[in-house]
PDB file of C-alpha atoms in Angstrom:
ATOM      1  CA  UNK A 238     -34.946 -41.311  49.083  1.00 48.00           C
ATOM      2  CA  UNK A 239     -31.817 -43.131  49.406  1.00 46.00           C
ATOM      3  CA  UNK A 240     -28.729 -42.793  47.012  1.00 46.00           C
ATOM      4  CA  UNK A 241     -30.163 -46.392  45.750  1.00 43.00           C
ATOM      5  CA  UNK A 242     -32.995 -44.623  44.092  1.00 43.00           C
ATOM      6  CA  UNK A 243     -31.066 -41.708  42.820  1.00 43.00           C
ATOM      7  CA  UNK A 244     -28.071 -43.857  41.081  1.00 40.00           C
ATOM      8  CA  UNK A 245     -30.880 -45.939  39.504  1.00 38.00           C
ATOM      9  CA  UNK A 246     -32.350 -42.675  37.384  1.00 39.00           C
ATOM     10  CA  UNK A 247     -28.721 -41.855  35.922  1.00 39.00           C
ATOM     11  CA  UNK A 248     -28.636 -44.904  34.207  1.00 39.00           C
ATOM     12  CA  UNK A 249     -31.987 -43.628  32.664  1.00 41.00           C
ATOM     13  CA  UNK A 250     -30.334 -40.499  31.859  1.00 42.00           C
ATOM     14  CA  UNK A 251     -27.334 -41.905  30.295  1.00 42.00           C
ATOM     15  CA  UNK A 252     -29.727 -44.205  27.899  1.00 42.00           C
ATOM     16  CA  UNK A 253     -31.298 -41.377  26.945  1.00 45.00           C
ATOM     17  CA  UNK A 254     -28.430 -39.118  25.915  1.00 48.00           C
ATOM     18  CA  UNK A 255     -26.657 -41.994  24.262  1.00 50.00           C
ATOM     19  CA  UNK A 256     -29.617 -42.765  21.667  1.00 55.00           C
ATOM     20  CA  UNK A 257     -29.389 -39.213  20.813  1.00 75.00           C
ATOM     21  CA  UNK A 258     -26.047 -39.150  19.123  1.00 78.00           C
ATOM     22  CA  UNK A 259     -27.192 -42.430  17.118  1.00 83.00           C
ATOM     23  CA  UNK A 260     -30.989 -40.383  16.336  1.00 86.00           C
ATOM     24  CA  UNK A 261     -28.796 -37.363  15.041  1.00 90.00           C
ATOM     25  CA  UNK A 262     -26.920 -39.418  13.238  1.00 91.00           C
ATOM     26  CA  UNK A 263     -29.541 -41.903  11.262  1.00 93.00           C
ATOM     27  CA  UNK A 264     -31.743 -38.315  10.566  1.00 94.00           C
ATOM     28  CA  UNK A 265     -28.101 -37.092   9.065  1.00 95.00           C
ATOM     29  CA  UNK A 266     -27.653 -40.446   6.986  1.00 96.00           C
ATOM     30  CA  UNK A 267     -31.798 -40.002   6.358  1.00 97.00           C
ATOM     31  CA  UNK A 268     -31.109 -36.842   4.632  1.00 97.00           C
ATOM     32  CA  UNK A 269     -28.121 -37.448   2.795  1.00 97.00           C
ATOM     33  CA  UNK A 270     -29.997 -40.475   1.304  1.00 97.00           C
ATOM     34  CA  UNK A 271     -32.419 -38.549   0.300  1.00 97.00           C
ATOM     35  CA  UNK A 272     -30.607 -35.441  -1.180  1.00 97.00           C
ATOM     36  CA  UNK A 273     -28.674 -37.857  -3.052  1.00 97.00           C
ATOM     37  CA  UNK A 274     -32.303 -39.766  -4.546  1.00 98.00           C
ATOM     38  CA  UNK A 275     -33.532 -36.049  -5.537  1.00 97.00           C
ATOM     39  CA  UNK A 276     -30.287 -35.888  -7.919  1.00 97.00           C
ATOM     40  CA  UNK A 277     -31.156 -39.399  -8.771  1.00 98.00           C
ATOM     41  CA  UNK A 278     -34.645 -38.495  -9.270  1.00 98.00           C
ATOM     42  CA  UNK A 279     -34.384 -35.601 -11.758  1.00 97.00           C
ATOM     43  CA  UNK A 280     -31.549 -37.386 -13.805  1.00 97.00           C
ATOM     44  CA  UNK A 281     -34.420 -40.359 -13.883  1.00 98.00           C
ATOM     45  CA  UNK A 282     -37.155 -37.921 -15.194  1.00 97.00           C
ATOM     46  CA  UNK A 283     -34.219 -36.179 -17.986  1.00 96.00           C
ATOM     47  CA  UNK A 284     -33.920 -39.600 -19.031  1.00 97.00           C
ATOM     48  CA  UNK A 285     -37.728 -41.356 -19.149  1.00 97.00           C
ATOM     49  CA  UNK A 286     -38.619 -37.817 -21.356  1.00 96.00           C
ATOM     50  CA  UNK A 287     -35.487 -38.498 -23.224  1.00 95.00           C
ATOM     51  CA  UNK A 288     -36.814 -42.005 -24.578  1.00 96.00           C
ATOM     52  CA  UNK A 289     -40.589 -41.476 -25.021  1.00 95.00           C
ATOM     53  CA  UNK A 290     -39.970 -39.883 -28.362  1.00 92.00           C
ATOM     54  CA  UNK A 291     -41.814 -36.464 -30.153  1.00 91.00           C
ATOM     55  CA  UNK A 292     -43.910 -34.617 -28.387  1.00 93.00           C
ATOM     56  CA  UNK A 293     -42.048 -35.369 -24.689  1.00 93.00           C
ATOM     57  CA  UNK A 294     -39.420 -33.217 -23.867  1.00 87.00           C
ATOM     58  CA  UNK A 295     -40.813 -30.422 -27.220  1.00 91.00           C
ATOM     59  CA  UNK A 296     -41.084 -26.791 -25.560  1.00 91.00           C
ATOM     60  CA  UNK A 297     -44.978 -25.917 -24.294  1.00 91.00           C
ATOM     61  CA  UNK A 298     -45.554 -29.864 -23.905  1.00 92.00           C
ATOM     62  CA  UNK A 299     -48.370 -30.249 -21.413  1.00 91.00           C
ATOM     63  CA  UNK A 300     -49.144 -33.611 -21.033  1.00 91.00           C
ATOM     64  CA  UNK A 301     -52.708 -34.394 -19.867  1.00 89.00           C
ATOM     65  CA  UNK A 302     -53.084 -34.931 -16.345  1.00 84.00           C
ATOM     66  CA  UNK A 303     -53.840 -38.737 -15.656  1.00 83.00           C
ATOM     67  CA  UNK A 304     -55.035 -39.826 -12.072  1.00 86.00           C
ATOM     68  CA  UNK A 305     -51.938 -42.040 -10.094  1.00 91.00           C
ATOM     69  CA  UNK A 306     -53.912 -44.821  -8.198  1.00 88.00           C
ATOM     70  CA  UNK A 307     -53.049 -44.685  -4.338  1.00 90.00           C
ATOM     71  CA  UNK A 308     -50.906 -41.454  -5.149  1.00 94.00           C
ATOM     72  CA  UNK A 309     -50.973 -37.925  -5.582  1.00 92.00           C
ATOM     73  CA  UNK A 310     -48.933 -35.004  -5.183  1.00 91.00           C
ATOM     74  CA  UNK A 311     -47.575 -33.334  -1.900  1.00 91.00           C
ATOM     75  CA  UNK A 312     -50.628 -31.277  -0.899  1.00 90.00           C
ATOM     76  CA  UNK A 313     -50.012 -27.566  -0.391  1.00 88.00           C
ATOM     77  CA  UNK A 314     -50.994 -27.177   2.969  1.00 89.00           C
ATOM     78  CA  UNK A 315     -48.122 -30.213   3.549  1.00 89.00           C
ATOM     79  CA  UNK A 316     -45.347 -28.100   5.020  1.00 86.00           C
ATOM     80  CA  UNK A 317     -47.499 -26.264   7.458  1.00 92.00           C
ATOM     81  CA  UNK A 318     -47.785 -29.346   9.130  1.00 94.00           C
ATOM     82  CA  UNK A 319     -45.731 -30.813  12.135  1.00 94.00           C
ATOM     83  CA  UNK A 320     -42.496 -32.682  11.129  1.00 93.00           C
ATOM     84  CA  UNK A 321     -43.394 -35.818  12.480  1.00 94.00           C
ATOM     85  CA  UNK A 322     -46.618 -35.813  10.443  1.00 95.00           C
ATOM     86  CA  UNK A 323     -45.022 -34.524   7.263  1.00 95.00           C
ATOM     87  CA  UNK A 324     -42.600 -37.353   7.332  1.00 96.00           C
ATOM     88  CA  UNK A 325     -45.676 -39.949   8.023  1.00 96.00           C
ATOM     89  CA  UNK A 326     -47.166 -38.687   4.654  1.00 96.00           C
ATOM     90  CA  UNK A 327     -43.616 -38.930   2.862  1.00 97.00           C
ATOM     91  CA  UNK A 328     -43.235 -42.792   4.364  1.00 97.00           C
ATOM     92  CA  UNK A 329     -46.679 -43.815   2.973  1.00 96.00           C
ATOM     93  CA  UNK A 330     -45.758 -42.190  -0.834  1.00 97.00           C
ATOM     94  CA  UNK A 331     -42.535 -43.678  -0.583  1.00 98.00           C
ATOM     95  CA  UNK A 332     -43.992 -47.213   0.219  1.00 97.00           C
ATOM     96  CA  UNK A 333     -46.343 -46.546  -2.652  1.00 97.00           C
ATOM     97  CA  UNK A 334     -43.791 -45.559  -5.052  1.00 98.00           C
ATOM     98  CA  UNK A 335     -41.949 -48.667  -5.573  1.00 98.00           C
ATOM     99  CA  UNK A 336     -45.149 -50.838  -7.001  1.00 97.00           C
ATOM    100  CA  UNK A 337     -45.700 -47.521  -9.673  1.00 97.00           C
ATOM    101  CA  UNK A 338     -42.137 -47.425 -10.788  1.00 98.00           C
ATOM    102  CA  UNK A 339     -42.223 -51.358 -11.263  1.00 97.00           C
ATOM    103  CA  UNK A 340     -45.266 -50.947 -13.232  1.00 96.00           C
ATOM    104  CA  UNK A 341     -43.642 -48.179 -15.384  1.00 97.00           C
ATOM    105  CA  UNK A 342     -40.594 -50.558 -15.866  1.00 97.00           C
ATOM    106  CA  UNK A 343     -43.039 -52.632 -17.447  1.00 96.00           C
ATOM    107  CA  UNK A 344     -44.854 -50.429 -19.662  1.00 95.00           C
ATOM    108  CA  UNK A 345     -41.257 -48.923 -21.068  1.00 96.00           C
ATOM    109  CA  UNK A 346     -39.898 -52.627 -21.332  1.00 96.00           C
ATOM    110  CA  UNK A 347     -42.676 -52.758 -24.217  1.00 94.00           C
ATOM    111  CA  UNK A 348     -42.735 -49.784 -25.088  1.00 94.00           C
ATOM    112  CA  UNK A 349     -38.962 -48.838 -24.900  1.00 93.00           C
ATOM    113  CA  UNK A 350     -37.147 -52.582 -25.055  1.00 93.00           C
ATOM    114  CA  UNK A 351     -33.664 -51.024 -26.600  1.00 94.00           C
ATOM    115  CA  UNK A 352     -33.475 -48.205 -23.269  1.00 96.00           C
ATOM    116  CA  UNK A 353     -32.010 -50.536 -20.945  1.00 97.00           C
ATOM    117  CA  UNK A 354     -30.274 -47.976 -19.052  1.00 97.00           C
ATOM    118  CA  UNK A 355     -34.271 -46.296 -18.467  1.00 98.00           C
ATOM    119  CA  UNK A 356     -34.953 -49.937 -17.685  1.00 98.00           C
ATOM    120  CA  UNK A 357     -32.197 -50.272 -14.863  1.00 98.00           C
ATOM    121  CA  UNK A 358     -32.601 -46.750 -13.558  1.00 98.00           C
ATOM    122  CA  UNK A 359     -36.957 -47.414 -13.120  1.00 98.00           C
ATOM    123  CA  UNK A 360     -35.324 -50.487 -11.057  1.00 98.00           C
ATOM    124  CA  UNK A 361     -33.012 -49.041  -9.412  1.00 98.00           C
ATOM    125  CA  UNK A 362     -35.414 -45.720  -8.146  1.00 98.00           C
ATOM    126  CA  UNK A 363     -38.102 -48.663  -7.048  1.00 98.00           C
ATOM    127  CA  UNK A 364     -35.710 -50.050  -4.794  1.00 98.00           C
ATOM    128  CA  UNK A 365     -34.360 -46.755  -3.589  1.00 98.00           C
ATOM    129  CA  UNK A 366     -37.948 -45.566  -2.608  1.00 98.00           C
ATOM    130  CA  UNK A 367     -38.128 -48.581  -0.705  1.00 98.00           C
ATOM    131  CA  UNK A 368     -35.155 -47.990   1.546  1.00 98.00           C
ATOM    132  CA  UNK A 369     -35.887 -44.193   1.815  1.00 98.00           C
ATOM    133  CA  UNK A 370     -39.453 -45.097   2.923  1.00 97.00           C
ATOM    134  CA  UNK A 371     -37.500 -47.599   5.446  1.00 97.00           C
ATOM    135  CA  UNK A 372     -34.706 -45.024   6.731  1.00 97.00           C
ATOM    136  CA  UNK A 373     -38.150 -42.371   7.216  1.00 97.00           C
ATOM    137  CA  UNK A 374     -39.882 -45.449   9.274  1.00 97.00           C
ATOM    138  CA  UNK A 375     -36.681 -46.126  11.288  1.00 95.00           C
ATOM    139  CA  UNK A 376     -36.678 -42.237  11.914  1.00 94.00           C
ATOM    140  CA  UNK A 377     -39.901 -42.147  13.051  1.00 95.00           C
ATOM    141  CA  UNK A 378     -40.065 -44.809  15.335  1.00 93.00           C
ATOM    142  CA  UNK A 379     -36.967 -43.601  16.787  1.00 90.00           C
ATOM    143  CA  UNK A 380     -39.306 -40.431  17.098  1.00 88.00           C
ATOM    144  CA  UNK A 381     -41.723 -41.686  18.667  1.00 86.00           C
ATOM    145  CA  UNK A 382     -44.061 -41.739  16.297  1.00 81.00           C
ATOM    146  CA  UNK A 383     -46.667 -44.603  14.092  1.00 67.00           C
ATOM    147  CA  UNK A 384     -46.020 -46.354  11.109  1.00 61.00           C
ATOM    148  CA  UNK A 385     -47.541 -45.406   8.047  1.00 57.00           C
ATOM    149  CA  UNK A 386     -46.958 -49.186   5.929  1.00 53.00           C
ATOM    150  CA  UNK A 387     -50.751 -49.742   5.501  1.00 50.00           C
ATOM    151  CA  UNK A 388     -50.984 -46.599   3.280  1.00 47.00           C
ATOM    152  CA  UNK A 389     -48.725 -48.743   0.269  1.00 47.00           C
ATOM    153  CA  UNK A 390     -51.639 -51.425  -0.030  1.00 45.00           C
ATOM    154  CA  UNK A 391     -54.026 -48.589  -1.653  1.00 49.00           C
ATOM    155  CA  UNK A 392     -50.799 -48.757  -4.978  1.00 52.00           C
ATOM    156  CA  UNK A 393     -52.136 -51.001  -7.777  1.00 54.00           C
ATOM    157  CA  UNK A 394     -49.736 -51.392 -10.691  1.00 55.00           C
ATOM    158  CA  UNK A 395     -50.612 -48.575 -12.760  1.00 57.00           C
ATOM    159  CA  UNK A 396     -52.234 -49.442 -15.998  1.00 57.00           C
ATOM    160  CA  UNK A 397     -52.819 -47.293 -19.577  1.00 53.00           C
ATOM    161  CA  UNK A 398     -54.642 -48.426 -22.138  1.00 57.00           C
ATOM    162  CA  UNK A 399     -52.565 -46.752 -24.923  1.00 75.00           C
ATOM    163  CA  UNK A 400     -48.958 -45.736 -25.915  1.00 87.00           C
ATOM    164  CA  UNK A 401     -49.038 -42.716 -25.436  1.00 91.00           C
ATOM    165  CA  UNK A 402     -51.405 -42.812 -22.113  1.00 91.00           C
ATOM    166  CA  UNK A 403     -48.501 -45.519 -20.413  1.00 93.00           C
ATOM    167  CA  UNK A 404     -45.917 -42.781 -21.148  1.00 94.00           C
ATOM    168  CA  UNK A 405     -47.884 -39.786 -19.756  1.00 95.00           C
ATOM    169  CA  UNK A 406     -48.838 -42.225 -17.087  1.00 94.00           C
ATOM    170  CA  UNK A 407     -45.098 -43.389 -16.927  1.00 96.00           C
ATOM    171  CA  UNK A 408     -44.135 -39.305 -16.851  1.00 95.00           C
ATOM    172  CA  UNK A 409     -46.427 -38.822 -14.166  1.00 96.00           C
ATOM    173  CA  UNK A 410     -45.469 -41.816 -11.888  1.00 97.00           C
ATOM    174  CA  UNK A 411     -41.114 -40.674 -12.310  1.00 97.00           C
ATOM    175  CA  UNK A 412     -42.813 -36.830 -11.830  1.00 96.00           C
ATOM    176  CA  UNK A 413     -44.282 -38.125  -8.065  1.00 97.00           C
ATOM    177  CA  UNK A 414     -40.868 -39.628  -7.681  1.00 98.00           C
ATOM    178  CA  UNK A 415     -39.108 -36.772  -7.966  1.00 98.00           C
ATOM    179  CA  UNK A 416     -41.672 -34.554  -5.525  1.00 97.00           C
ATOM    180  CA  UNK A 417     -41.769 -36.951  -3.017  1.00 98.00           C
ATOM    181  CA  UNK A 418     -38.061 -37.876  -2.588  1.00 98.00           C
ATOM    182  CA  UNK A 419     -37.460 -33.777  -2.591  1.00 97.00           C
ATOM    183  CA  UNK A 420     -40.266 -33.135  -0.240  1.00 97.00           C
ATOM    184  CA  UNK A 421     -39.178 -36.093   2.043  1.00 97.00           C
ATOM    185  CA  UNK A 422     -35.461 -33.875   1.932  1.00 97.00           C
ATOM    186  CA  UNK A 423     -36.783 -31.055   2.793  1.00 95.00           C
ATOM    187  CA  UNK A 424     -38.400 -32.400   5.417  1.00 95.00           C
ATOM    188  CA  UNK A 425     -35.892 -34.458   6.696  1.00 96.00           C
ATOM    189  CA  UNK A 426     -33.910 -30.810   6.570  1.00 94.00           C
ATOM    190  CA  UNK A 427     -35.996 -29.347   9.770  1.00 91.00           C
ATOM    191  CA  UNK A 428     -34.889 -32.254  11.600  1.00 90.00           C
ATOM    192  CA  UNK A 429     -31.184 -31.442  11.024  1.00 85.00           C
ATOM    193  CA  UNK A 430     -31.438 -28.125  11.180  1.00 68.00           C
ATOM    194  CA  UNK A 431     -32.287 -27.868  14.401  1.00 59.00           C
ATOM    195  CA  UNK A 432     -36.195 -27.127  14.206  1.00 50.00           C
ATOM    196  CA  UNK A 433     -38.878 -28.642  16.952  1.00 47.00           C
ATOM    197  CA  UNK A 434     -40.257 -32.065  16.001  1.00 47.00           C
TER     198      UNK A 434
END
């Protein structure tokens, strides 16, 4: 050991605390996207019942519960895993969510042709899921941590054979939206508060 080898591992140290600063602060922007898309999100579901008509939005309404292809709720057991696989799972939904919402733009263009504020909002949550998915990735990687992209080739548009089944279908799809995006927050939420990755 010369000083040579020792001034050469400060450099190392330096890089190291100055990508900190710029993690903290894309995990801030992360969550702030994302606590901003779970306003989004419930205004989006207020809205979709809104325009499907009698007997959406009627008190007791249980809609039957159709099956989302390549998508399903955030499992129970989800937030006794570790961050960095919590987020994973949130990535994957949120690249699956965009190719459900398109396909639920589509059914309500048919279905709901004179809602073209439903119409823009569908749109406009697709693309959003998109760049929270990205924003998760980015985290991730900075992390550490895998991609989860494969996981959005399972989504096939989501079909319904009836009316009615496209909207329940439709209800279900902005329903995920809204879990997902909120989930993702929370999650998102042990990284700025502090907690162990």
């Amino acid at each position: 050991m010369s000083q040579r080898e020792g001034s050469l591992e400060e450099p190392k140290a330096e890089s190291s605390n100055s990508l900190l600063p710029h993690l903290e602060a894309k995990i801030q922007q992360t969550h702030s996207l994302a606590r901003l898309l779970t306003k989004y999100a419930e205004q989006l579901l207020q809205e979709y019942v809104q325009h499907q008509g009698e007997p959406f939005g009627l008190p007791g309404f249980s809609p039957p519960r159709l099956p989302v292809a390549g998508l399903s709720a955030p499992a129970p057991g989800h937030t006794g895993l570790p961050v960095p696989e919590r987020l994973r799972l949130d990535a994957a939904a949120l690249a699956t969510l965009p190719v459900l919402l398109d396909g639920v733009r589509r059914h309500q263009a048919e279905l709901n042709p004179r809602a073209p504020r439903l119409l823009r909002r569908l749109e406009e949550a697709a693309r959003q899921a998109r760049a929270l998915g990205a924003a998760v990735e980015t985290v991730l990687a900075a992390l550490g941590h895998g991609s989860t992209t494969e996981a959005a080739a399972a989504a096939t548009t989501p079909t319904a054979p009836g009316g009615f089944s496209a909207k329940v279908l439709g209800l279900h799809v902005c329903g995920l939206y809204g879990e997902w995006v909120s989930r993702t927050e929370g999650d998102l939420g042990q990284l700025v508060s502090g907690a162990p990755a």
